[in-house]
Short mmCIF file of C-alpha atoms and ligand atoms in Angstrom, two decimals:
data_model
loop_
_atom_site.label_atom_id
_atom_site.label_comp_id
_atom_site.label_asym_id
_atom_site.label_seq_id
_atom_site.Cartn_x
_atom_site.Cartn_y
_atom_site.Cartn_z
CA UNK A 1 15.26 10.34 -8.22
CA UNK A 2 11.78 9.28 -9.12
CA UNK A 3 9.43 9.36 -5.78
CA UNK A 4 5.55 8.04 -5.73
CA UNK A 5 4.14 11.13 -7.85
CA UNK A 6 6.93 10.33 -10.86
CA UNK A 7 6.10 6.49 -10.25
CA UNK A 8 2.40 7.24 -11.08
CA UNK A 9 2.78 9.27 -13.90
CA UNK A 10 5.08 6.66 -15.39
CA UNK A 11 2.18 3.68 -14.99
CA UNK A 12 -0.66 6.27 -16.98
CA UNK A 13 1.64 6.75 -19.45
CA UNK A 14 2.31 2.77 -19.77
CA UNK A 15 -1.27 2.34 -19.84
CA UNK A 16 -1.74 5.16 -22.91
CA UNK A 17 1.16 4.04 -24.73
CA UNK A 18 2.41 1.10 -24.19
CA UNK A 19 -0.19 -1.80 -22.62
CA UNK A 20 -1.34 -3.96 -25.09
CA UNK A 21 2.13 -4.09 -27.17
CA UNK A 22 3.98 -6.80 -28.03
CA UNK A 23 7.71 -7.47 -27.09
CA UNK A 24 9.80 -8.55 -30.08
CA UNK A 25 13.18 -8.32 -27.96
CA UNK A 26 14.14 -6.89 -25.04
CA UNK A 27 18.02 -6.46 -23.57
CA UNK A 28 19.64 -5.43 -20.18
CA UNK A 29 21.78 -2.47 -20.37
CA UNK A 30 24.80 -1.71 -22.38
CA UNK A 31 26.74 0.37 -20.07
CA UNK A 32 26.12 -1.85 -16.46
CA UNK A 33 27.25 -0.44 -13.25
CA UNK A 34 27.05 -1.81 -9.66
CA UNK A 35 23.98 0.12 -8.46
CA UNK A 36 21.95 -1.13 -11.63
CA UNK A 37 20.26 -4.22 -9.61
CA UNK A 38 19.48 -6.96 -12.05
CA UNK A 39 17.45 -10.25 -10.87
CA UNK A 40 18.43 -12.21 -14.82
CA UNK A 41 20.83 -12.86 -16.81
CA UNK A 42 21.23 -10.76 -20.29
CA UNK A 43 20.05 -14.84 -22.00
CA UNK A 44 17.32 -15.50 -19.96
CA UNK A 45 15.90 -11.69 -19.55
CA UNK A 46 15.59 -11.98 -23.77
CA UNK A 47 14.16 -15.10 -23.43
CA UNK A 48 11.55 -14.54 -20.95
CA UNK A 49 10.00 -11.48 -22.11
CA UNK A 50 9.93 -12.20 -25.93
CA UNK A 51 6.47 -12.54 -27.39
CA UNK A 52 5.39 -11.23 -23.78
CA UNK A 53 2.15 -9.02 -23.80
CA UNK A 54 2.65 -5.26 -21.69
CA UNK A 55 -0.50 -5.12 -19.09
CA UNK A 56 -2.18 -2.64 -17.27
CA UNK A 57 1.03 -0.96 -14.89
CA UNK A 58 0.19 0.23 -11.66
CA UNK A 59 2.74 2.32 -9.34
CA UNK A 60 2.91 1.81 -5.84
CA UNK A 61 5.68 3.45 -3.30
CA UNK A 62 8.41 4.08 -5.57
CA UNK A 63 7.98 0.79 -7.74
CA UNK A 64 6.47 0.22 -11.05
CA UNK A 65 4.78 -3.26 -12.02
CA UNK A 66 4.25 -3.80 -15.65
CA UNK A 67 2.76 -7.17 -16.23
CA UNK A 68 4.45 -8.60 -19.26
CA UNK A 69 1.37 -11.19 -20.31
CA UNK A 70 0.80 -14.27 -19.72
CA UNK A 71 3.14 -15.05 -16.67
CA UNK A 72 5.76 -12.00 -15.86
CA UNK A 73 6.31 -9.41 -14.09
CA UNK A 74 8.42 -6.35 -15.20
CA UNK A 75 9.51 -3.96 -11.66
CA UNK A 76 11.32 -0.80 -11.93
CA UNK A 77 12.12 0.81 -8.76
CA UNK A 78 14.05 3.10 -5.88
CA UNK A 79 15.47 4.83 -9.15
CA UNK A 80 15.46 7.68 -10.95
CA UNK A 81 16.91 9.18 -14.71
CA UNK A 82 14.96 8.09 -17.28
CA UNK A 83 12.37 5.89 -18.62
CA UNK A 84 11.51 6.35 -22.24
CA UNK A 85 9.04 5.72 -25.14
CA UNK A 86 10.31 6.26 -28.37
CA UNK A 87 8.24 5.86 -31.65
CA UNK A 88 9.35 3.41 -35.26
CA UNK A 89 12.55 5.60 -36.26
CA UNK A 90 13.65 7.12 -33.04
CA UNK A 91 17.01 6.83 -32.47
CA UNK A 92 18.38 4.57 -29.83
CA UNK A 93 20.35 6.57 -26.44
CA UNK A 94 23.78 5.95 -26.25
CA UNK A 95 23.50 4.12 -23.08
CA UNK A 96 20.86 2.32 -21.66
CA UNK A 97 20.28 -0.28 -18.93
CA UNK A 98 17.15 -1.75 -20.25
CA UNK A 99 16.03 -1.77 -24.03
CA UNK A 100 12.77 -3.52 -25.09
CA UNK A 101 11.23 -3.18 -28.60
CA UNK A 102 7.90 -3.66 -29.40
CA UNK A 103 6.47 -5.66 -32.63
CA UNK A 104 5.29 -2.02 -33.77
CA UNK A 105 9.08 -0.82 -34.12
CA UNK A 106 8.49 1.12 -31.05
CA UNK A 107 10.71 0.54 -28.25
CA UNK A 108 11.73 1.70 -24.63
CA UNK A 109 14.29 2.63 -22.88
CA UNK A 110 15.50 2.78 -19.23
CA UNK A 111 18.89 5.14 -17.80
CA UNK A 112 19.11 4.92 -14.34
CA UNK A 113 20.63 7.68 -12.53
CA UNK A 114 22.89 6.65 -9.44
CA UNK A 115 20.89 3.17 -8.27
CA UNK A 116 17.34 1.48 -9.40
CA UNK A 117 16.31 -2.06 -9.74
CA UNK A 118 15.38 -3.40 -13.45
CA UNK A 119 14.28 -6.93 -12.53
CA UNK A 120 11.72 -9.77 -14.26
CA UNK A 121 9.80 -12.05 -12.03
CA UNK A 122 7.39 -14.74 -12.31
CA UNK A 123 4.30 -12.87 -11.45
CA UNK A 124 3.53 -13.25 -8.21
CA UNK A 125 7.03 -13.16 -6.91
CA UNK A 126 7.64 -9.35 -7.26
CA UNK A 127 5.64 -9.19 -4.19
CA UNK A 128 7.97 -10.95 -2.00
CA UNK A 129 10.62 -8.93 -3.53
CA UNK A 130 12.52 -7.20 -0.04
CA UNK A 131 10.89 -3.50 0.08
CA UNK A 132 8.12 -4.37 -2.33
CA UNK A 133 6.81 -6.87 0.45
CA UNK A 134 5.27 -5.69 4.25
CA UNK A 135 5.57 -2.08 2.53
CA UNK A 136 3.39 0.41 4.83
CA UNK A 137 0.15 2.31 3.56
CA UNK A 138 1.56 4.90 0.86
CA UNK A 139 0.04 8.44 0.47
CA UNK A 140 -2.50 7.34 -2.12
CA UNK A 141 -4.35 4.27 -0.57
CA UNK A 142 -7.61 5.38 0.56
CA UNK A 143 -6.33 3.43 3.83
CA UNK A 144 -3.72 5.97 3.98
CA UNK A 145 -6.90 8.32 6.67
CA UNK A 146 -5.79 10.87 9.54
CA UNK A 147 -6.75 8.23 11.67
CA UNK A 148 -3.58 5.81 10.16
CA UNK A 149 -1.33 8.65 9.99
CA UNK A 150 -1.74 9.34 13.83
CA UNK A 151 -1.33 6.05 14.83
CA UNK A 152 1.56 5.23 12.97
CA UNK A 153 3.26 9.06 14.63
CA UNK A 154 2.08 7.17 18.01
CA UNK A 155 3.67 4.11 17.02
CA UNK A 156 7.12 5.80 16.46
CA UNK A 157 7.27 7.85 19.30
CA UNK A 158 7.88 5.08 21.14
CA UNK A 159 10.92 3.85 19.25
CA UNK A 160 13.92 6.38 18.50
CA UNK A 161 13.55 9.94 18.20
CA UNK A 162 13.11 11.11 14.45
CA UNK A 163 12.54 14.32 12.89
CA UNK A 164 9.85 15.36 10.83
CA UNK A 165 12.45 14.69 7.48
CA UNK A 166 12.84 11.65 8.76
CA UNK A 167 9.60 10.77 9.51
CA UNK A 168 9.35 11.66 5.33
CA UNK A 169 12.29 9.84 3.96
CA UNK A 170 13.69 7.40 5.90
CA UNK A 171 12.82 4.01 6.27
CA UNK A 172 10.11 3.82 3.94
CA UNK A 173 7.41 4.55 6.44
CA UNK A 174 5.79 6.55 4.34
CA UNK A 175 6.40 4.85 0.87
CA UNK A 176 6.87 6.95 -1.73
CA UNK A 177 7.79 10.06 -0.58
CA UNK A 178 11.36 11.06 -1.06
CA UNK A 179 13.87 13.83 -0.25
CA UNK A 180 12.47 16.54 -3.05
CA UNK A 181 8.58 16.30 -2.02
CA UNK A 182 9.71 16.03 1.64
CA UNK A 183 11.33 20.25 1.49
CA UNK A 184 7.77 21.04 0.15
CA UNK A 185 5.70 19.07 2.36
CA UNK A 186 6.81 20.33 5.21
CA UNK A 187 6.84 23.85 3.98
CA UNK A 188 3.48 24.01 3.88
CA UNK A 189 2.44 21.75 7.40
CA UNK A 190 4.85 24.85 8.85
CA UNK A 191 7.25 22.57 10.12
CA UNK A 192 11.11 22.61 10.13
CA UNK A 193 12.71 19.65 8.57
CA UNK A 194 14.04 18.38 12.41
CA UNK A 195 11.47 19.15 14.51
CA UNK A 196 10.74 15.87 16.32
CA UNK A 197 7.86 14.10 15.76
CA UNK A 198 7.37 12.55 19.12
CA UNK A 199 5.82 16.38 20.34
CA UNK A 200 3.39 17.31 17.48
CA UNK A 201 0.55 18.17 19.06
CA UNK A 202 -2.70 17.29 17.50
CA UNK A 203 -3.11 20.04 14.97
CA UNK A 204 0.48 19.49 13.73
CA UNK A 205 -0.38 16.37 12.98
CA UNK A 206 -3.72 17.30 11.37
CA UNK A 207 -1.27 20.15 9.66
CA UNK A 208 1.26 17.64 8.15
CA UNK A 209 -1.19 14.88 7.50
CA UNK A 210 -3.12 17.86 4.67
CA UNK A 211 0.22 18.59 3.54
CA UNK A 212 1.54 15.12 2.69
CA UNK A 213 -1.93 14.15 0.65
CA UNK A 214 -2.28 17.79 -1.13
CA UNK A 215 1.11 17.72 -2.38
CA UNK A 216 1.59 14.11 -3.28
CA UNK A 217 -2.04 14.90 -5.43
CA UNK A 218 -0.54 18.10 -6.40
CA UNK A 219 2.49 16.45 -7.91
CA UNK A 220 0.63 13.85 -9.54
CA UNK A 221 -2.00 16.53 -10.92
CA UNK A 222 0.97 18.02 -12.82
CA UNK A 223 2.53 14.78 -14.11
CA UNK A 224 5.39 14.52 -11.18
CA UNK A 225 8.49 17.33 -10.82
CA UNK A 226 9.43 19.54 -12.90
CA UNK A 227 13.81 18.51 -12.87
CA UNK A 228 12.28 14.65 -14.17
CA UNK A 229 11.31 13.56 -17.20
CA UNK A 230 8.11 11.68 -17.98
CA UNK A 231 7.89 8.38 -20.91
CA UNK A 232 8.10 10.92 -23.35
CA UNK A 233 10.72 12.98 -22.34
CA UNK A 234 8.84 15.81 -21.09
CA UNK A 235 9.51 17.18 -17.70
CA UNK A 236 6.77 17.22 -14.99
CA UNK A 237 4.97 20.05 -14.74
CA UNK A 238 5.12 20.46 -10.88
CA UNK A 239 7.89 23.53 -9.61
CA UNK A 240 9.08 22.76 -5.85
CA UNK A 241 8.61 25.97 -3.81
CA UNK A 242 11.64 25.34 -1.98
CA UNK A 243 14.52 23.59 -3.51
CA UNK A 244 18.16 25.63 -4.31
CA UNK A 245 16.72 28.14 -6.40
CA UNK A 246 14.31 29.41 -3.32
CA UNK A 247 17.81 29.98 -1.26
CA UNK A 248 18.46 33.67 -0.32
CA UNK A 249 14.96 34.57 -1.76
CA UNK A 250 11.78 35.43 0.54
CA UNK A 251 9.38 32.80 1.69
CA UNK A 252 5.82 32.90 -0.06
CA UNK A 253 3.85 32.57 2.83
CA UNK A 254 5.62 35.35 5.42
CA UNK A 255 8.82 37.27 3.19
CA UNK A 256 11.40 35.85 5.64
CA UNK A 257 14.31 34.68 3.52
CA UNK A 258 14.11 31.02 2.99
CA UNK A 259 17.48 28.93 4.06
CA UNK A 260 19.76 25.82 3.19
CA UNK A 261 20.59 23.38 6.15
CA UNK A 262 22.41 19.75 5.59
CA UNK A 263 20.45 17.45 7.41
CA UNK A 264 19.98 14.03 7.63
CA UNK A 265 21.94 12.99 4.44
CA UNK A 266 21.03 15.81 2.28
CA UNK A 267 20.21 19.76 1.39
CA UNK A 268 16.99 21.19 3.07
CA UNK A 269 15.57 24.51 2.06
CA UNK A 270 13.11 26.26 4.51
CA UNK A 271 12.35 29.52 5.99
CA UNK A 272 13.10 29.36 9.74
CA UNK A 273 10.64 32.50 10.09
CA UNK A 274 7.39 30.21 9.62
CA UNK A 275 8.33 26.64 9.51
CA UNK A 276 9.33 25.58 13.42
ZN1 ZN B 1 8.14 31.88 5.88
#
């Protein structure tokens, strides 16, 4: 699944490519399923973005806005698979949930993999759209200081006990970030996916804090993960340290042998040696 860094690289890419294009026709998916959220119907989605102008996209959390000019608003989001330019002549993926071609011959195309949301608005409205709206400070915002990031650990402590995974993927309270980035964020604030938050001590906080804006900037540096794909197909350039295929092999920072836990809804790969 696509998490902030992925998001990002996604709205460049829209910006080099694709803003300023003009839609001659665009279609929902030919191969629906449940988890592919849709906000129009196949008639009205053609109807409302034909003629439509792409904008400047911007990314924020794990959304991305592309302003289809004058008037509407395109949002992708919470999904992952792929997004995809392809030049006059390319030839069209089998299936698709989203298909939009350009008055250049150009088109795009949009796969979702397990869930995502693929919905037009009137622009304005996206940002009343439920997770879009009240979303917290993400990693990026310069809002997003130490200063924030302690408060908001003070904040929780008060409410149920989480974990420092959960503190990363649940609940959106830090938007963006998602199961993949979490294993390598907290590989390098030294902390073990369930440590709870509510006794991190000031320099684990300070610790975690670095970690969360170095590797989110990291990611984004390299054009998001290396297992997605970016608009063209390419995959990010960004290898986790620990996903599956650091299992069984020794941790970079202290040669203890780095493990798999299930936790919290999913795999977690750490080395117990150094991250407590
Ligand atoms: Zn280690």
């Amino acid at each position: 699944m696509f998490e902030l860094p992925e998001f990002v690289t996604l709205s460049r890419q829209f910006n080099e490519t694709l803003q300023g294009k003009t839609v001659l026709k665009g279609t929902l998916g030919n191969s629906p399923h449940k988890f592919v959220w849709y906000n129009r119907s196949h008639e009205e989605f053609e109807r409302l973005i034909e003629g439509k102008t792409v904008g400047n996209a911007t990314a924020r959390g794990k959304w991305l806005f592309v302003p289809l000019e004058p008037g509407y608003v395109l949002l992708l989001g919470e999904c992952g698979g792929k997004v995809l330019f392809h030049p006059p002549g390319a030839k069209l993926p089998k299936k698709y949930h989203l298909y939009i071609t350009f008055d250049d011959s150009s088109f795009l195309t949009a796969t979702t993999q397990m869930w995502g949301a693929m919905e037009l608005y009137e622009e304005g409205a996206e940002q009343d759209r439920q997770y879009v709206k009240d979303m917290r400070i993400t990693p990026i915002e310069p809002e997003f200081t130490f200063s924030y990031f302690d408060t908001l650990i003070d904040d929780l402590a008060t409410g149920k006990k989480r974990s420092a995974k959960a503190l990363l993927t649940q609940d959106q309270l830090i938007p963006g970030l998602g199961n993949a980035i979490a294993q390598d964020i907290l590989y390098h604030a030294r902390l073990s996916p369930n440590h709870p938050i509510d006794d991190l001590d000031l320099e684990q906080r300070r610790a975690l804090y670095d970690a969360i804006v170095h590797t989110v900037a990291a990611v984004i540096e390299q054009g998001g993960r290396y297992d997605e794909f970016d608009l063209y197909g390419n995959r990010g350039g960004y290898v986790r340290l620990m996903d599956k295929n650091a299992v069984g092999r020794p941790c970079t920072g202290c040669g203890g042998v780095v493990e798999k836990i299930q936790y919290l809804g999913g795999a977690c790969y750490y080395c117990p040696a150094c991250q407590g």
